[in-house]
């Protein structure tokens, strides 16, 4: 069973101070699972990861690596030393690159770090797929193909839209992690997310992890918003 009971909070903040004041709103003994992405990592650096880990929270480091296998491996050796709980690469980098990423994590001591892959970004339309990437299939076929090669490379799972979970689990295995962003509790704003799903529907359909950003980070009462979403996810 891979289901993570805590919604993963996307810490999409530009500064260290914003992260600190957000986390300070939660009781100190409440251990969260947070996602640190490119903006925060590139502006503040690895220090923010160490800070969050020292508070006892779990971290998904969402840097989406995509480069030649040797470079990705070297980067993963370094990232492994941060002790994050999960990190990711682009499946488009190929099986060899994904295997190199895993090797790098292990070599850096990150045996316990889960490694997942991005299939197709949810911002990729069929037009972009066909014209820019020259992949002449449907988005779903492209996503399932990438999920299969991610599984073949021995990674733990993929980032995908909740709508794709069933297809992906059928093409891989039920233990293959599907981490799904684009989650909106009923009644909240979609923002720029096009295809959204509620926490309970995502659970129903087989998501193992949900990533939630603005419905928590921009709520008037962030702790209450988090608790409500967590409750709905685990109901
Ligand atoms: O605020 P919101 O809940 O939309 O945040 C979702 C988070 O998940 C953001 O950090 C966004 O970059 C990320 N994400 C996404 N869709 C993907 C991959 C990542 O929304 N396909």
GROMACS .gro file of C-alpha atoms and ligand atoms in nm:
model
  256
    1UNK     CA    1   0.000   0.000   0.000
    2UNK     CA    2   0.161   0.324  -0.111
    3UNK     CA    3  -0.106   0.575  -0.014
    4UNK     CA    4   0.028   0.879   0.170
    5UNK     CA    5  -0.231   1.008   0.413
    6UNK     CA    6  -0.099   1.363   0.419
    7UNK     CA    7  -0.181   1.586   0.124
    8UNK     CA    8   0.151   1.713  -0.013
    9UNK     CA    9   0.150   2.092   0.022
   10UNK     CA   10   0.310   2.275  -0.271
   11UNK     CA   11   0.531   2.539  -0.107
   12UNK     CA   12   0.515   2.771  -0.407
   13UNK     CA   13   0.665   3.071  -0.230
   14UNK     CA   14   0.942   3.292  -0.361
   15UNK     CA   15   1.127   3.355  -0.035
   16UNK     CA   16   1.259   3.180   0.273
   17UNK     CA   17   1.060   3.415   0.498
   18UNK     CA   18   0.734   3.328   0.327
   19UNK     CA   19   0.804   2.957   0.384
   20UNK     CA   20   0.892   3.014   0.747
   21UNK     CA   21   0.582   3.216   0.821
   22UNK     CA   22   0.361   2.964   0.640
   23UNK     CA   23   0.501   2.665   0.832
   24UNK     CA   24   0.485   2.854   1.162
   25UNK     CA   25   0.106   2.859   1.133
   26UNK     CA   26   0.094   2.485   1.200
   27UNK     CA   27   0.138   2.334   1.548
   28UNK     CA   28   0.505   2.233   1.594
   29UNK     CA   29   0.418   1.866   1.638
   30UNK     CA   30   0.222   1.851   1.312
   31UNK     CA   31   0.447   1.678   1.063
   32UNK     CA   32   0.365   1.782   0.709
   33UNK     CA   33   0.461   1.658   0.364
   34UNK     CA   34   0.566   1.949   0.145
   35UNK     CA   35   0.674   1.996  -0.214
   36UNK     CA   36   0.968   2.225  -0.285
   37UNK     CA   37   0.989   2.326  -0.648
   38UNK     CA   38   1.224   2.513  -0.876
   39UNK     CA   39   1.133   2.866  -0.772
   40UNK     CA   40   1.210   2.814  -0.405
   41UNK     CA   41   1.509   2.588  -0.462
   42UNK     CA   42   1.672   2.819  -0.714
   43UNK     CA   43   1.608   3.132  -0.507
   44UNK     CA   44   1.689   3.007  -0.158
   45UNK     CA   45   1.894   2.696  -0.233
   46UNK     CA   46   1.942   2.366  -0.052
   47UNK     CA   47   1.924   2.548   0.280
   48UNK     CA   48   1.546   2.562   0.260
   49UNK     CA   49   1.531   2.184   0.222
   50UNK     CA   50   1.753   2.136   0.527
   51UNK     CA   51   1.537   2.379   0.724
   52UNK     CA   52   1.213   2.198   0.641
   53UNK     CA   53   1.366   1.856   0.711
   54UNK     CA   54   1.499   1.977   1.047
   55UNK     CA   55   1.144   2.071   1.142
   56UNK     CA   56   1.059   1.706   1.087
   57UNK     CA   57   0.855   1.745   0.771
   58UNK     CA   58   0.874   1.517   0.469
   59UNK     CA   59   0.994   1.671   0.143
   60UNK     CA   60   0.920   1.604  -0.222
   61UNK     CA   61   1.191   1.791  -0.412
   62UNK     CA   62   1.025   1.868  -0.745
   63UNK     CA   63   1.316   1.967  -0.971
   64UNK     CA   64   1.225   1.753  -1.275
   65UNK     CA   65   1.578   1.669  -1.384
   66UNK     CA   66   1.634   1.607  -1.756
   67UNK     CA   67   1.988   1.590  -1.895
   68UNK     CA   68   2.241   1.332  -2.011
   69UNK     CA   69   2.254   1.030  -1.781
   70UNK     CA   70   2.596   1.114  -1.638
   71UNK     CA   71   2.492   1.468  -1.544
   72UNK     CA   72   2.166   1.353  -1.388
   73UNK     CA   73   2.349   1.088  -1.190
   74UNK     CA   74   2.599   1.343  -1.057
   75UNK     CA   75   2.319   1.583  -0.963
   76UNK     CA   76   2.133   1.305  -0.783
   77UNK     CA   77   2.443   1.211  -0.583
   78UNK     CA   78   2.443   1.568  -0.451
   79UNK     CA   79   2.065   1.590  -0.398
   80UNK     CA   80   2.063   1.256  -0.213
   81UNK     CA   81   2.263   1.420   0.062
   82UNK     CA   82   1.966   1.643   0.144
   83UNK     CA   83   1.777   1.337   0.262
   84UNK     CA   84   1.456   1.420   0.078
   85UNK     CA   85   1.172   1.172   0.078
   86UNK     CA   86   1.094   1.198  -0.291
   87UNK     CA   87   1.235   1.362  -0.602
   88UNK     CA   88   1.179   1.344  -0.976
   89UNK     CA   89   1.305   1.345  -1.334
   90UNK     CA   90   1.145   1.374  -1.678
   91UNK     CA   91   1.061   1.036  -1.830
   92UNK     CA   92   1.144   1.193  -2.169
   93UNK     CA   93   1.511   1.164  -2.066
   94UNK     CA   94   1.476   0.791  -2.129
   95UNK     CA   95   1.532   0.465  -1.945
   96UNK     CA   96   1.908   0.502  -1.926
   97UNK     CA   97   1.878   0.849  -1.772
   98UNK     CA   98   1.618   0.731  -1.521
   99UNK     CA   99   1.836   0.438  -1.417
  100UNK     CA  100   2.129   0.675  -1.379
  101UNK     CA  101   1.916   0.898  -1.156
  102UNK     CA  102   1.838   0.601  -0.930
  103UNK     CA  103   2.204   0.501  -0.921
  104UNK     CA  104   2.302   0.854  -0.827
  105UNK     CA  105   2.050   0.866  -0.543
  106UNK     CA  106   2.177   0.533  -0.410
  107UNK     CA  107   2.539   0.637  -0.445
  108UNK     CA  108   2.466   0.954  -0.247
  109UNK     CA  109   2.304   0.752   0.030
  110UNK     CA  110   1.945   0.823  -0.070
  111UNK     CA  111   1.828   0.462  -0.078
  112UNK     CA  112   1.501   0.556   0.089
  113UNK     CA  113   1.431   0.848  -0.143
  114UNK     CA  114   1.146   0.766  -0.376
  115UNK     CA  115   1.209   0.855  -0.737
  116UNK     CA  116   0.924   0.934  -0.972
  117UNK     CA  117   0.902   1.071  -1.326
  118UNK     CA  118   0.703   1.338  -1.501
  119UNK     CA  119   0.523   1.187  -1.800
  120UNK     CA  120   0.374   1.469  -2.003
  121UNK     CA  121   0.327   1.801  -1.826
  122UNK     CA  122  -0.039   1.885  -1.787
  123UNK     CA  123   0.038   2.207  -1.973
  124UNK     CA  124   0.118   2.003  -2.285
  125UNK     CA  125  -0.174   2.011  -2.527
  126UNK     CA  126  -0.222   1.767  -2.812
  127UNK     CA  127  -0.105   2.044  -3.045
  128UNK     CA  128   0.221   2.087  -2.853
  129UNK     CA  129   0.267   1.709  -2.847
  130UNK     CA  130   0.220   1.678  -3.223
  131UNK     CA  131   0.385   1.996  -3.346
  132UNK     CA  132   0.657   2.082  -3.094
  133UNK     CA  133   0.751   1.735  -2.971
  134UNK     CA  134   0.663   1.555  -3.296
  135UNK     CA  135   0.497   1.274  -3.101
  136UNK     CA  136   0.206   1.165  -3.321
  137UNK     CA  137  -0.013   0.994  -3.062
  138UNK     CA  138  -0.282   1.107  -2.821
  139UNK     CA  139  -0.171   1.262  -2.491
  140UNK     CA  140  -0.300   0.956  -2.307
  141UNK     CA  141  -0.096   0.719  -2.522
  142UNK     CA  142   0.213   0.931  -2.468
  143UNK     CA  143   0.153   0.940  -2.092
  144UNK     CA  144   0.099   0.564  -2.068
  145UNK     CA  145   0.409   0.498  -2.276
  146UNK     CA  146   0.622   0.716  -2.047
  147UNK     CA  147   0.470   0.548  -1.741
  148UNK     CA  148   0.566   0.209  -1.881
  149UNK     CA  149   0.929   0.306  -1.946
  150UNK     CA  150   0.944   0.464  -1.600
  151UNK     CA  151   0.836   0.131  -1.455
  152UNK     CA  152   1.086  -0.049  -1.676
  153UNK     CA  153   1.364   0.177  -1.542
  154UNK     CA  154   1.272   0.063  -1.192
  155UNK     CA  155   1.142   0.397  -1.065
  156UNK     CA  156   0.866   0.418  -0.806
  157UNK     CA  157   0.600   0.596  -1.005
  158UNK     CA  158   0.493   0.907  -1.191
  159UNK     CA  159   0.343   1.250  -1.155
  160UNK     CA  160   0.019   1.246  -1.349
  161UNK     CA  161  -0.325   1.395  -1.365
  162UNK     CA  162  -0.582   1.211  -1.156
  163UNK     CA  163  -0.774   1.135  -1.476
  164UNK     CA  164  -0.482   0.917  -1.592
  165UNK     CA  165  -0.437   0.707  -1.278
  166UNK     CA  166  -0.649   0.410  -1.383
  167UNK     CA  167  -0.483   0.380  -1.724
  168UNK     CA  168  -0.136   0.403  -1.570
  169UNK     CA  169  -0.202   0.148  -1.295
  170UNK     CA  170  -0.344  -0.090  -1.553
  171UNK     CA  171  -0.035  -0.049  -1.772
  172UNK     CA  172   0.211  -0.088  -1.482
  173UNK     CA  173   0.106  -0.223  -1.144
  174UNK     CA  174  -0.117  -0.122  -0.859
  175UNK     CA  175   0.191  -0.044  -0.648
  176UNK     CA  176   0.325   0.202  -0.906
  177UNK     CA  177   0.290   0.542  -0.739
  178UNK     CA  178   0.059   0.796  -0.898
  179UNK     CA  179   0.113   1.140  -0.750
  180UNK     CA  180  -0.152   1.380  -0.866
  181UNK     CA  181  -0.163   1.761  -0.863
  182UNK     CA  182  -0.462   1.959  -0.990
  183UNK     CA  183  -0.665   1.885  -0.678
  184UNK     CA  184  -0.942   2.120  -0.575
  185UNK     CA  185  -1.187   2.073  -0.290
  186UNK     CA  186  -1.545   2.137  -0.399
  187UNK     CA  187  -1.620   2.508  -0.409
  188UNK     CA  188  -1.261   2.634  -0.436
  189UNK     CA  189  -1.116   2.827  -0.729
  190UNK     CA  190  -0.950   2.630  -1.008
  191UNK     CA  191  -0.692   2.903  -1.070
  192UNK     CA  192  -0.502   2.808  -1.387
  193UNK     CA  193  -0.566   2.434  -1.345
  194UNK     CA  194  -0.779   2.305  -1.631
  195UNK     CA  195  -0.870   1.952  -1.532
  196UNK     CA  196  -0.922   1.927  -1.159
  197UNK     CA  197  -1.049   1.661  -0.923
  198UNK     CA  198  -1.161   1.669  -0.560
  199UNK     CA  199  -0.951   1.491  -0.294
  200UNK     CA  200  -1.217   1.222  -0.244
  201UNK     CA  201  -1.255   1.157  -0.618
  202UNK     CA  202  -0.875   1.134  -0.653
  203UNK     CA  203  -0.866   0.879  -0.372
  204UNK     CA  204  -1.151   0.684  -0.524
  205UNK     CA  205  -0.975   0.665  -0.859
  206UNK     CA  206  -0.652   0.535  -0.705
  207UNK     CA  207  -0.417   0.832  -0.653
  208UNK     CA  208  -0.148   0.752  -0.396
  209UNK     CA  209  -0.039   1.109  -0.322
  210UNK     CA  210  -0.220   1.436  -0.386
  211UNK     CA  211  -0.039   1.766  -0.429
  212UNK     CA  212  -0.231   2.072  -0.319
  213UNK     CA  213  -0.100   2.426  -0.342
  214UNK     CA  214  -0.315   2.736  -0.351
  215UNK     CA  215  -0.630   2.588  -0.189
  216UNK     CA  216  -0.411   2.560   0.124
  217UNK     CA  217  -0.141   2.826   0.086
  218UNK     CA  218  -0.384   3.102  -0.006
  219UNK     CA  219  -0.663   3.009   0.233
  220UNK     CA  220  -0.769   3.255   0.501
  221UNK     CA  221  -0.706   2.981   0.759
  222UNK     CA  222  -0.436   2.755   0.618
  223UNK     CA  223  -0.448   2.500   0.900
  224UNK     CA  224  -0.820   2.458   0.870
  225UNK     CA  225  -0.795   2.429   0.490
  226UNK     CA  226  -0.524   2.166   0.525
  227UNK     CA  227  -0.721   1.967   0.783
  228UNK     CA  228  -1.037   1.976   0.572
  229UNK     CA  229  -0.856   1.854   0.261
  230UNK     CA  230  -0.677   1.584   0.459
  231UNK     CA  231  -1.007   1.471   0.606
  232UNK     CA  232  -1.171   1.452   0.264
  233UNK     CA  233  -0.871   1.266   0.118
  234UNK     CA  234  -0.882   1.004   0.394
  235UNK     CA  235  -1.259   0.977   0.431
  236LIG     O1  236  -0.176   2.564  -0.645
  236LIG     P1  237  -0.194   2.429  -0.708
  236LIG     O2  238  -0.272   2.333  -0.621
  236LIG     O3  239  -0.248   2.438  -0.848
  236LIG     O4  240  -0.045   2.372  -0.717
  236LIG     C1  241  -0.015   2.250  -0.779
  236LIG     C2  242   0.131   2.226  -0.776
  236LIG     O5  243   0.159   2.109  -0.852
  236LIG     C3  244   0.216   2.337  -0.837
  236LIG     O6  245   0.340   2.340  -0.767
  236LIG     C4  246   0.234   2.293  -0.978
  236LIG     O7  247   0.353   2.341  -1.035
  236LIG     C5  248   0.244   2.141  -0.960
  236LIG     N1  249   0.213   2.063  -1.078
  236LIG     C6  250   0.092   2.071  -1.145
  236LIG     N2  251   0.069   1.993  -1.256
  236LIG     C7  252   0.164   1.909  -1.298
  236LIG     C8  253   0.286   1.899  -1.233
  236LIG     C9  254   0.307   1.978  -1.121
  236LIG     O8  255   0.005   2.145  -1.105
  236LIG     N3  256   0.139   1.833  -1.402
   0.00000   0.00000   0.00000
